[in-house]
GROMACS .gro file of C-alpha atoms in nm:
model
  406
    1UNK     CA    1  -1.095  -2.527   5.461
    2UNK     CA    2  -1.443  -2.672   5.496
    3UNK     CA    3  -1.569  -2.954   5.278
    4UNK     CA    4  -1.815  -2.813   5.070
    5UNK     CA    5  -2.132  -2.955   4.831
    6UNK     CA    6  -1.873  -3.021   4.576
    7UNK     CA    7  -1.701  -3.267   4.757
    8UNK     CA    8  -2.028  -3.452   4.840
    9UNK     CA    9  -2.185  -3.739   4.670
   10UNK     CA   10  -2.559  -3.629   4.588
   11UNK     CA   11  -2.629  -3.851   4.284
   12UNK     CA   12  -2.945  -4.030   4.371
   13UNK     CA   13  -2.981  -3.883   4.714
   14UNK     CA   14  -3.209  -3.697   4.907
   15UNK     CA   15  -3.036  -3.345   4.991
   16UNK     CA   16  -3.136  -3.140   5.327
   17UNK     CA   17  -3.020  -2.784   5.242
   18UNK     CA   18  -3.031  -2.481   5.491
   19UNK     CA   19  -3.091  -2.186   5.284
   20UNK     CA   20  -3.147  -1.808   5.460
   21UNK     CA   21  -3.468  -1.745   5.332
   22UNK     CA   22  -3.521  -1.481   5.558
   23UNK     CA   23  -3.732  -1.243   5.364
   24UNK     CA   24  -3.936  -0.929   5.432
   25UNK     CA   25  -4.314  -0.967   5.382
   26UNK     CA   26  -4.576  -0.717   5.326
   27UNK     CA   27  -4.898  -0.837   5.429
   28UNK     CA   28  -5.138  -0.935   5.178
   29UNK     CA   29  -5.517  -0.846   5.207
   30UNK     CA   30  -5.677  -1.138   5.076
   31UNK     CA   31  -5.565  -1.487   5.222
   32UNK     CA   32  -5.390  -1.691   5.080
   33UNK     CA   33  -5.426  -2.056   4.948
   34UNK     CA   34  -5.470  -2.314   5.210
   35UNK     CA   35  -5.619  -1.995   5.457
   36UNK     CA   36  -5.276  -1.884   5.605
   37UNK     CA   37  -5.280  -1.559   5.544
   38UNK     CA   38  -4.902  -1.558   5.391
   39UNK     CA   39  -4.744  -1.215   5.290
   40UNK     CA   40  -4.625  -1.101   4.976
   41UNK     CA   41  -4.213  -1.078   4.914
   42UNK     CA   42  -4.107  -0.785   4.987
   43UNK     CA   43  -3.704  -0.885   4.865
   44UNK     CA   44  -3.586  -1.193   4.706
   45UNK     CA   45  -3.221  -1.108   4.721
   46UNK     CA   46  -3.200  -1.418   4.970
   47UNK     CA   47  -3.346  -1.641   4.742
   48UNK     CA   48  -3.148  -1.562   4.449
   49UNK     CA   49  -2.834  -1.558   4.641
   50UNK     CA   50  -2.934  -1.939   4.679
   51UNK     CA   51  -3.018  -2.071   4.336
   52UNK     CA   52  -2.689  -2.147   4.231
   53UNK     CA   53  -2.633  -2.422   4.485
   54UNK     CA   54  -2.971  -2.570   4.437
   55UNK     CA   55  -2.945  -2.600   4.059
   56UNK     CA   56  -2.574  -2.757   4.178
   57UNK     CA   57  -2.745  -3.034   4.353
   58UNK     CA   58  -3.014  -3.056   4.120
   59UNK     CA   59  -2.731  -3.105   3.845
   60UNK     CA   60  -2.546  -3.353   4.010
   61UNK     CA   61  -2.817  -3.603   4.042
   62UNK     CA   62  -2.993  -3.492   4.364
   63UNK     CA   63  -3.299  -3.767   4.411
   64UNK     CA   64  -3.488  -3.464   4.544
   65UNK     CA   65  -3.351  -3.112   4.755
   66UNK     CA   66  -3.535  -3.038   5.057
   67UNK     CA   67  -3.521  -2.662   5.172
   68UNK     CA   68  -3.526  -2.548   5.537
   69UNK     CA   69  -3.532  -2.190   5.699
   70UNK     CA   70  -3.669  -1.990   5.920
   71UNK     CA   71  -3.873  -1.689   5.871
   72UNK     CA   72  -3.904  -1.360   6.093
   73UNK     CA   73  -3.954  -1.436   6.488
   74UNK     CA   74  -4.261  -1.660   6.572
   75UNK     CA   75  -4.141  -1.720   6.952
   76UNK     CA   76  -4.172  -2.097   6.913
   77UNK     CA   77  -4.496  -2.131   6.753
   78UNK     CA   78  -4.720  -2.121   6.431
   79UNK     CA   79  -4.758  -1.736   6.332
   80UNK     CA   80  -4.990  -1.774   5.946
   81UNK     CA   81  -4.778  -1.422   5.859
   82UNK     CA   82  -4.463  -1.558   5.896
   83UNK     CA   83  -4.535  -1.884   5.707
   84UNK     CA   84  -4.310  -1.995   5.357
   85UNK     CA   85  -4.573  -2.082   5.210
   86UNK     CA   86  -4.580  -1.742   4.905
   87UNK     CA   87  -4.168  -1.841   4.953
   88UNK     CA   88  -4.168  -2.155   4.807
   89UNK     CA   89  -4.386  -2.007   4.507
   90UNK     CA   90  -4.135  -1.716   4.434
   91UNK     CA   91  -3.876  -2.025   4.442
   92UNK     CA   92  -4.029  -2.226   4.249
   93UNK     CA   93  -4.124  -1.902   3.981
   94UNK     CA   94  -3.748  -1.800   3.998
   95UNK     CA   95  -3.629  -2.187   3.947
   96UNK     CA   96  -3.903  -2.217   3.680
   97UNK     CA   97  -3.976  -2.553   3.839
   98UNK     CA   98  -4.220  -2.638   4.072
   99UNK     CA   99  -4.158  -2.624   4.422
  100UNK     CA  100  -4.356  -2.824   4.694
  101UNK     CA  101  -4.440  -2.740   5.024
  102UNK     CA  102  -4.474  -2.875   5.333
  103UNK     CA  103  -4.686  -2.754   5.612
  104UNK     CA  104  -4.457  -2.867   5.906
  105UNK     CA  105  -4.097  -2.899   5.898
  106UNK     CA  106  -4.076  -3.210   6.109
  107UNK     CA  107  -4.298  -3.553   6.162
  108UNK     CA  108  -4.595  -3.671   5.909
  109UNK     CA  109  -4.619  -3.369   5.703
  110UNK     CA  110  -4.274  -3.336   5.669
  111UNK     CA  111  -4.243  -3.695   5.553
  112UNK     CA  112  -4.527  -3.673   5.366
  113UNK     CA  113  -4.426  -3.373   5.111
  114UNK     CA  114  -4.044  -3.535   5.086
  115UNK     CA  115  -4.196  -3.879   4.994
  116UNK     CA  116  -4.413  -3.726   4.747
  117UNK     CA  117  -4.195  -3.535   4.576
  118UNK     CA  118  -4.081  -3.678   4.174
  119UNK     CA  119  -3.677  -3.785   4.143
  120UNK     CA  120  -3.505  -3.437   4.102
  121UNK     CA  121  -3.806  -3.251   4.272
  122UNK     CA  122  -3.790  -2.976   4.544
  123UNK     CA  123  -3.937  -2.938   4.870
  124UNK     CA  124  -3.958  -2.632   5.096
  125UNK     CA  125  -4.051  -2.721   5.455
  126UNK     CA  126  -4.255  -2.527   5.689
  127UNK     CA  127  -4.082  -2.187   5.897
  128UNK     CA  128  -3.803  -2.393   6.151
  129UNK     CA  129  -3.916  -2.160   6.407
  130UNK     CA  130  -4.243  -2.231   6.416
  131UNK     CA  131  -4.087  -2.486   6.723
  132UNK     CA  132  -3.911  -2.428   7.001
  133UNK     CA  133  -3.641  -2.657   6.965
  134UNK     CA  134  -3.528  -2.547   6.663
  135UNK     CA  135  -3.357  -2.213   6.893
  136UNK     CA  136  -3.281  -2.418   7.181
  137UNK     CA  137  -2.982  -2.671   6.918
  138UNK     CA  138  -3.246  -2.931   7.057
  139UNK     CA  139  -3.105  -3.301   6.967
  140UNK     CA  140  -3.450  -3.498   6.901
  141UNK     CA  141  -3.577  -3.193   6.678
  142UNK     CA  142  -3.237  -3.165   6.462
  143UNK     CA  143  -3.298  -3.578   6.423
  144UNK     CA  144  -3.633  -3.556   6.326
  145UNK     CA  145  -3.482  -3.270   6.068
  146UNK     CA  146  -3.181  -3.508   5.947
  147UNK     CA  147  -3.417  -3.802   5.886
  148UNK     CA  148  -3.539  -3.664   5.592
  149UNK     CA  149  -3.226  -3.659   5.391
  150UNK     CA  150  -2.903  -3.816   5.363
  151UNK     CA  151  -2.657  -3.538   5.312
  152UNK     CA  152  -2.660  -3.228   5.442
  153UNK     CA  153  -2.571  -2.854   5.333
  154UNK     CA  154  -2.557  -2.550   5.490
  155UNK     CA  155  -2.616  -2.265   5.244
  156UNK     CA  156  -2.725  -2.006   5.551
  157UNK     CA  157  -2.464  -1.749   5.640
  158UNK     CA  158  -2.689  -1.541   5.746
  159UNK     CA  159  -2.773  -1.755   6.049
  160UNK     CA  160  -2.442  -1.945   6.073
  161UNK     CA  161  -2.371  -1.767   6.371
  162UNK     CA  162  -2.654  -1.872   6.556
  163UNK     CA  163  -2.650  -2.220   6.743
  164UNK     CA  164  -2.970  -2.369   6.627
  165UNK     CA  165  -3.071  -2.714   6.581
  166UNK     CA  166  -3.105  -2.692   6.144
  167UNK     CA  167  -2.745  -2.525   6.158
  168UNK     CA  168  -2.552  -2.696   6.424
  169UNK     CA  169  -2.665  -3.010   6.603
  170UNK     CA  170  -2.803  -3.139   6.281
  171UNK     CA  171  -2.465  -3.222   6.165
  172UNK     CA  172  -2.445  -3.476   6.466
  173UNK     CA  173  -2.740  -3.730   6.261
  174UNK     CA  174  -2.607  -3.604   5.905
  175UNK     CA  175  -2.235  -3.634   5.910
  176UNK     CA  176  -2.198  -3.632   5.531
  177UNK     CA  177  -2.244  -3.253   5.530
  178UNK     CA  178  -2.078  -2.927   5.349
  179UNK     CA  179  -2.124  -2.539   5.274
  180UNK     CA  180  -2.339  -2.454   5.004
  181UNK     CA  181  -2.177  -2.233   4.708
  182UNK     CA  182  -2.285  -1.890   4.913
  183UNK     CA  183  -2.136  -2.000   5.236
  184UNK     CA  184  -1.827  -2.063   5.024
  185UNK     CA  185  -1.809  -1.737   4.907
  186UNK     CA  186  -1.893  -1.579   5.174
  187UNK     CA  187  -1.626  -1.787   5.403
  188UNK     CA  188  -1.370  -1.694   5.110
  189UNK     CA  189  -1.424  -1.366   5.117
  190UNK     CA  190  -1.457  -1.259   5.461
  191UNK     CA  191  -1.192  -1.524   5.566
  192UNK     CA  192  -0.927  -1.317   5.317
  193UNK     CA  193  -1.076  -1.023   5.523
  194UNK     CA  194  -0.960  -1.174   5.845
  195UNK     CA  195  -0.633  -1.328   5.735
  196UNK     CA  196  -0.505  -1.185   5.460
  197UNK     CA  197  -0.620  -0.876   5.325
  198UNK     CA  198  -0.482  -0.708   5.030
  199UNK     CA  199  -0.350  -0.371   5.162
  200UNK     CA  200  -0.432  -0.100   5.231
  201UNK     CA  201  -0.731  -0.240   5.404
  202UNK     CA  202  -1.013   0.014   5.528
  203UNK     CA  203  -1.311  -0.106   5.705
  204UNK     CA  204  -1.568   0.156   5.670
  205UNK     CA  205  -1.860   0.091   6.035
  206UNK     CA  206  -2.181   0.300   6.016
  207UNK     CA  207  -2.553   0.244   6.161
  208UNK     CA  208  -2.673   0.312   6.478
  209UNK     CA  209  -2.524   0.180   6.775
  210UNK     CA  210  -2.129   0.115   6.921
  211UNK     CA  211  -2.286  -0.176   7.128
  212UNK     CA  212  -2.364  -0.393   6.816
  213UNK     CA  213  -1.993  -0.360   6.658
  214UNK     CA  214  -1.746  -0.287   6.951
  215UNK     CA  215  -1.608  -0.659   6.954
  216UNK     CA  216  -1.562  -0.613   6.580
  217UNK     CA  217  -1.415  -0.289   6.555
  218UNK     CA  218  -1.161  -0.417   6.873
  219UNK     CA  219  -1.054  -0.704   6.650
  220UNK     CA  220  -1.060  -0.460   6.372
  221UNK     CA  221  -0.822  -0.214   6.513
  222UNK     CA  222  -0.466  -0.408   6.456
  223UNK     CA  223  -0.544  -0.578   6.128
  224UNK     CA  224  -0.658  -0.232   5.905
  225UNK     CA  225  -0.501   0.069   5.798
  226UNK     CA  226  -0.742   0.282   5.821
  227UNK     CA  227  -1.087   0.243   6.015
  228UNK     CA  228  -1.348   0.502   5.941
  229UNK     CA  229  -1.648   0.581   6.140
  230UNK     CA  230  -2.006   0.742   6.039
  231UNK     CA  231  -2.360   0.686   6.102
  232UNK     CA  232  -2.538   0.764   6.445
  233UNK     CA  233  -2.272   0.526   6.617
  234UNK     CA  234  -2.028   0.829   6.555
  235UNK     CA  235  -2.164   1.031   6.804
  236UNK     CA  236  -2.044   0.845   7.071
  237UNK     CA  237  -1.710   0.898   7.004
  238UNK     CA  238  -1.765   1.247   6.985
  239UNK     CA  239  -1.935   1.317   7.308
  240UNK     CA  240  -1.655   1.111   7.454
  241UNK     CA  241  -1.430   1.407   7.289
  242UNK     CA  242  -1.645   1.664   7.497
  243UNK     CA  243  -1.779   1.771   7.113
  244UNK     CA  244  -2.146   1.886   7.122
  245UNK     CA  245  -2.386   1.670   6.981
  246UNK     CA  246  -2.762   1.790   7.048
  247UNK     CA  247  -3.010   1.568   7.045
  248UNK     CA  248  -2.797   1.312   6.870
  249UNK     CA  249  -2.864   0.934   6.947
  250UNK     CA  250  -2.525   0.848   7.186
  251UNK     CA  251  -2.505   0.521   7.407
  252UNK     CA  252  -2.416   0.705   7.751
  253UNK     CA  253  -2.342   0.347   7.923
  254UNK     CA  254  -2.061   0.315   7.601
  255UNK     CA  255  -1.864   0.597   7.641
  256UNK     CA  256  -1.591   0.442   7.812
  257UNK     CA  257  -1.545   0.172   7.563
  258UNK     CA  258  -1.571   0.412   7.265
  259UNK     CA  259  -1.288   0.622   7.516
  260UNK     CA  260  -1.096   0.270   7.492
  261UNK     CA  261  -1.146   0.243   7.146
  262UNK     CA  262  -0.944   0.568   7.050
  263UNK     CA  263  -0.644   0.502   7.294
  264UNK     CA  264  -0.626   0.160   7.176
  265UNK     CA  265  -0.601   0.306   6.756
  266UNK     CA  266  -0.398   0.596   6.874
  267UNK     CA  267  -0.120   0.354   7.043
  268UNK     CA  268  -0.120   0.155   6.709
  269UNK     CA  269  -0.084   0.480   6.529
  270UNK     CA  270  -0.412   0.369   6.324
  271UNK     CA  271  -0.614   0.645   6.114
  272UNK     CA  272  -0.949   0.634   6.298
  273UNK     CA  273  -1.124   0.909   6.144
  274UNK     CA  274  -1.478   1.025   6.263
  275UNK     CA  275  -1.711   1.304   6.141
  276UNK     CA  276  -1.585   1.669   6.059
  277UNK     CA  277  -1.915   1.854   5.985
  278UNK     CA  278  -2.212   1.689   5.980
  279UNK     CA  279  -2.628   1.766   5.868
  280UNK     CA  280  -2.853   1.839   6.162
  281UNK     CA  281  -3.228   1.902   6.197
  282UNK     CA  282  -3.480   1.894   6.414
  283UNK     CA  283  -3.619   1.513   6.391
  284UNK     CA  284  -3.538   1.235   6.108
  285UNK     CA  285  -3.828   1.314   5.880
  286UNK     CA  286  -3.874   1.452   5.543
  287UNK     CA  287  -3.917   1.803   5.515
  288UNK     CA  288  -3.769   1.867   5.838
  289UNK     CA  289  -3.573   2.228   5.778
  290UNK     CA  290  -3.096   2.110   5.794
  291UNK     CA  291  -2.830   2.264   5.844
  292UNK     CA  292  -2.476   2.144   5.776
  293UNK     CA  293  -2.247   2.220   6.076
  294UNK     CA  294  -1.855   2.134   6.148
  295UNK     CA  295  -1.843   1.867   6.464
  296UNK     CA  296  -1.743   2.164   6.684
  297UNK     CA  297  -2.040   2.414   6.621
  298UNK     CA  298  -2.224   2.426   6.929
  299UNK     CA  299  -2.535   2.515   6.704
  300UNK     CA  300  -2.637   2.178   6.719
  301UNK     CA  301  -2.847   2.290   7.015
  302UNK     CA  302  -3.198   2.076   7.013
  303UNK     CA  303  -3.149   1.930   6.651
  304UNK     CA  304  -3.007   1.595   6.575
  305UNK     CA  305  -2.675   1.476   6.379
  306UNK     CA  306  -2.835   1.291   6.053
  307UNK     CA  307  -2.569   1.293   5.794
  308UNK     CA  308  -2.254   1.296   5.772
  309UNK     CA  309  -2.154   1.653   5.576
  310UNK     CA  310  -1.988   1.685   5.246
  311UNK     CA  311  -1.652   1.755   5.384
  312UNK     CA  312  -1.653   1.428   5.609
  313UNK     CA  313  -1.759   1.262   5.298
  314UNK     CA  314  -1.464   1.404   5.071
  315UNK     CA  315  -1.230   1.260   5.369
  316UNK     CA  316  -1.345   0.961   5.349
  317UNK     CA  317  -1.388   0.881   4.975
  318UNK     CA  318  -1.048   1.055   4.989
  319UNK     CA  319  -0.918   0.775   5.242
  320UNK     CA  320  -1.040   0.489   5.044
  321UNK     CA  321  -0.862   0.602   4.658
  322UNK     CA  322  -0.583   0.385   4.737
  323UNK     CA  323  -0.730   0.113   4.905
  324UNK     CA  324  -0.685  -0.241   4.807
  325UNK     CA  325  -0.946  -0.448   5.058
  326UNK     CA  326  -1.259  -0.245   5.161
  327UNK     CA  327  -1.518  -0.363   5.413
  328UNK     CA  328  -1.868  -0.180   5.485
  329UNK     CA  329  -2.075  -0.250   5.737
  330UNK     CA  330  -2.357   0.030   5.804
  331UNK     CA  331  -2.491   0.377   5.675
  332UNK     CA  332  -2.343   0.664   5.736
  333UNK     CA  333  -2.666   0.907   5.800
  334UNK     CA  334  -3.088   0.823   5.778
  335UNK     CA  335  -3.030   0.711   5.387
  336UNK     CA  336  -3.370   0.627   5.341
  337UNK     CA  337  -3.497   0.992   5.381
  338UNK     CA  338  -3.280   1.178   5.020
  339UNK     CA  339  -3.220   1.489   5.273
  340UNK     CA  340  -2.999   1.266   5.478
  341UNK     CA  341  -2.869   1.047   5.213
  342UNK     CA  342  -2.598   1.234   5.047
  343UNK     CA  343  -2.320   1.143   5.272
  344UNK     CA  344  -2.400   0.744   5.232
  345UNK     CA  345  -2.438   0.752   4.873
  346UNK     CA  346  -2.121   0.945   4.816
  347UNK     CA  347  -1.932   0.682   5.047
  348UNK     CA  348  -2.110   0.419   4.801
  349UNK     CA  349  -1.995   0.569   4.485
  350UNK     CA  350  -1.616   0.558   4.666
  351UNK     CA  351  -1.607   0.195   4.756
  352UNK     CA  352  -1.762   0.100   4.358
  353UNK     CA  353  -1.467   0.313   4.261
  354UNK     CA  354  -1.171   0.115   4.460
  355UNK     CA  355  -0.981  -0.144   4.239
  356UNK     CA  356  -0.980  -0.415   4.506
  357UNK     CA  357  -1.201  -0.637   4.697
  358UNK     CA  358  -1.465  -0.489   4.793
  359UNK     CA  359  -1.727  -0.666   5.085
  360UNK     CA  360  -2.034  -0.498   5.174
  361UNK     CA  361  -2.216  -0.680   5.473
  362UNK     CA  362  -2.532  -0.556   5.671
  363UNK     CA  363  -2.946  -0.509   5.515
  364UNK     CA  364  -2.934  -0.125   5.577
  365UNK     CA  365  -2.557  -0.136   5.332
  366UNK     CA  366  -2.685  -0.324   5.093
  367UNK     CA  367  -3.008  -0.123   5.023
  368UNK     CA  368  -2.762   0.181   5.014
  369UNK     CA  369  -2.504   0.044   4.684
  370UNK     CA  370  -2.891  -0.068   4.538
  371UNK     CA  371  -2.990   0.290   4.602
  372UNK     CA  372  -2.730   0.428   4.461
  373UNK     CA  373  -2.676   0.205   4.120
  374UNK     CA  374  -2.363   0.077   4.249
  375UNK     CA  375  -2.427  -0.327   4.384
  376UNK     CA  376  -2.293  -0.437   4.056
  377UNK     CA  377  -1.987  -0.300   4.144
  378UNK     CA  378  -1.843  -0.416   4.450
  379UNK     CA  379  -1.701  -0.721   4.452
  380UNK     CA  380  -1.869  -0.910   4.742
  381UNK     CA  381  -2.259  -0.847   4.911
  382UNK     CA  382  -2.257  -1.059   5.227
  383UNK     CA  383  -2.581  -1.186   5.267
  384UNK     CA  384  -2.530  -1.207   5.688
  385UNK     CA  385  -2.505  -0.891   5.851
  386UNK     CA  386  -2.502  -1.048   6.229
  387UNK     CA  387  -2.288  -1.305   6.105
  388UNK     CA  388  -2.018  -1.134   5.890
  389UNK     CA  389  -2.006  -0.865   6.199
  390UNK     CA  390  -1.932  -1.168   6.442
  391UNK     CA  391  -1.668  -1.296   6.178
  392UNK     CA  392  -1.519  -1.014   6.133
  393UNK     CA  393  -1.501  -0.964   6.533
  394UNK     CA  394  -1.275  -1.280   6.515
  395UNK     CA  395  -1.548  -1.496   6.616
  396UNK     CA  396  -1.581  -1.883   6.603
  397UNK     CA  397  -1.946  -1.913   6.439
  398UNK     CA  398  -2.155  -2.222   6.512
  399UNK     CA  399  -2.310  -2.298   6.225
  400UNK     CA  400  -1.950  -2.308   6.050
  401UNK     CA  401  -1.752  -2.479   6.288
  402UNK     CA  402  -1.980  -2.749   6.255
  403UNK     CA  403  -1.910  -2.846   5.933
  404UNK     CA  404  -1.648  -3.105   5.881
  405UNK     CA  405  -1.280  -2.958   5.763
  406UNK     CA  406  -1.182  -3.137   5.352
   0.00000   0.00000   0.00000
């Protein structure tokens, strides 16, 4: 068990706290105050999912909380559409509080903003990635970082399994340190996942490519009952079972892990069920003329897998009625167009239905339980897709192991 910010001491202290305020922007026309030309939120889900441990410091006597996080992929250096400056005004709207910010995350500025800001005030600092060091776990950058505060927490699944200098060597100059209230859920949740699962436990793996979950689904593979694939990823595993697929995306260079993959559940005896029919048409757009074919009809010709059909979907809703510990990571078709939606909102509507823990991880997974009305339903939305994937693929993440144990 890591020590988390309820075992910390924050009365009358100034409180460093990684948050994952990752957001999508749309680009705003006019520019902004201070001419960066900042975008307008696109999704505060990140935010909110961080309030709750920022009012917890605030309430325990925090002498101010200053924010940190990065922001899209600058490549080391200033990019005005990927700055936080429009974030820390949504923050500050959905505190209703103000919320400073500071236009560097390190040396005068920095200082500047954290001195300024009243006893039980809030700071945001500038986008960590805006420098180079941040990516590179750089020693002098995550000390410039820790002398701003006294005590440190890391709220940030979402980038806790990435070795960067705000998540990991930061701990080294701020020893007094602990997981925000989302880490703890999420390590709660997902650790249950890994070690002790209510059962029968079905992990549910969609999206688009084998390559991004084959270390997860191999740790996967002797700790569920029942492992159920869908999404483009799927077709794979069926070329690699000489089953037509058309124009259907497949990862040639992956077909003898996916090959691996089914001898290895077969040996356990595990239910590893893929596609039975699925929708096909000529390209992933709307108004594109589909078809719904079984796995075997070599009608797929030129067209393209989309979907996954109604009877793959009955399966598979029928495979999680009993199930006691459900994890989702990825669609199961091109959700975002309604013709090739029907087979990941039905496998939505299934996991709101299960009476057990429920864990839904991954941006494309959570958009689908929103689409479909169901997100107040399942019992845990991971906020780190990358991350929960790598803790679910049994590995050690950086940004967690470097917080000190209770």
């Amino acid at each position: 068990m890591k020590k988390t910010i309820r075992d910390l001491n924050l009365k009358g202290r100034r409180v460093f706290i990684r948050v994952d305020f990752n957001v999508p922007l749309v680009p705003r026309s006019s520019e902004s105050e201070g001419g960066i030309k900042g975008g307008e939120i696109g999704d505060d889900t990140r935010i909110k999912a961080s309030l709750p441990t920022i009012k917890y410091a605030l309430s325990a006597g925090a002498a101010a909380v200053i924010l940190a996080s990065h922001l899209g992929r600058p490549k080391g250096k200033p990019v005005a559409e990927m700055s936080l400056r429009p974030v820390a005004q949504r923050t500050g709207d959905l505190l209703g509080q103000d919320v400073a910010f500071a236009a560097d995350c390190v040396g005068a500025a920095a200082a500047q903003a954290v001195k300024a800001v009243p006893r039980g005030g809030i700071v945001l600092l500038e986008n960590l990635r805006f420098h180079p060091e941040e990516e590179k776990n750089d020693e002098h950058f995550a000390e410039q970082l820790a002398s701003l505060a006294e005590v440190y927490v890391n709220d940030a699944f979402g980038a806790a399994h990435r070795a960067h200098a705000s998540v990991d060597a930061i701990v080294r100059f701020l020893p007094e340190a602990g997981a925000g209230l989302l880490m703890e859920d999420e390590l709660r949740y997902l650790g249950e996942a890994v070690g002790n699962p209510a059962r029968p436990y079905v992990a549910i793996l969609g999206g688009a490519k084998v390559s991004d979950k084959i270390e997860v689904i191999e740790n996967l593979i002797p700790r569920v009952d029942r492992l159920l694939i869908g999404g483009a990823m799927a077709y794979t595993f069926l070329k690699t079972q000489g089953r037509p697929v058309g124009r259907s995306l497949v990862e040639d260079d992956k077909q003898s892990a996916a090959h691996d993959i089914l001898e290895r559940a077969k040996l356990r005896g595990l239910a590893l069920l893929l596609p039975v029919d699925h929708v096909v048409a000529p390209q992933a757009k709307t108004g594109s003329p589909t078809e719904t074919l079984g796995v075997d009809d070599p009608k797929i010709d030129d067209r393209m897998g989309l979907d996954i059909g109604p009877r793959t979907a009955k399966t598979y809703s029928d495979a999680l009625h009993d199930a006691r510990t459900v994890v989702w990571n990825g669609p199961m078709g091109v959700f975002e167009i309604d013709a090739f939606a029907k087979g990941t909102m039905a496998i939505a509507q299934a996991v709101a239905n299960v009476k057990g823990t429920t864990i839904v991880g991954g941006g494309d997974s959570i958009a689908a339980v929103k689409k479909a009305g169901v997100a107040d339903r399942i019992t845990h939305i991971s906020t780190g897709g990358g991350a929960s994937l790598e803790f679910l693929g049994g590995r050690t993440l950086p940004g967690v192991a470097a917080l000190p144990d209770k």
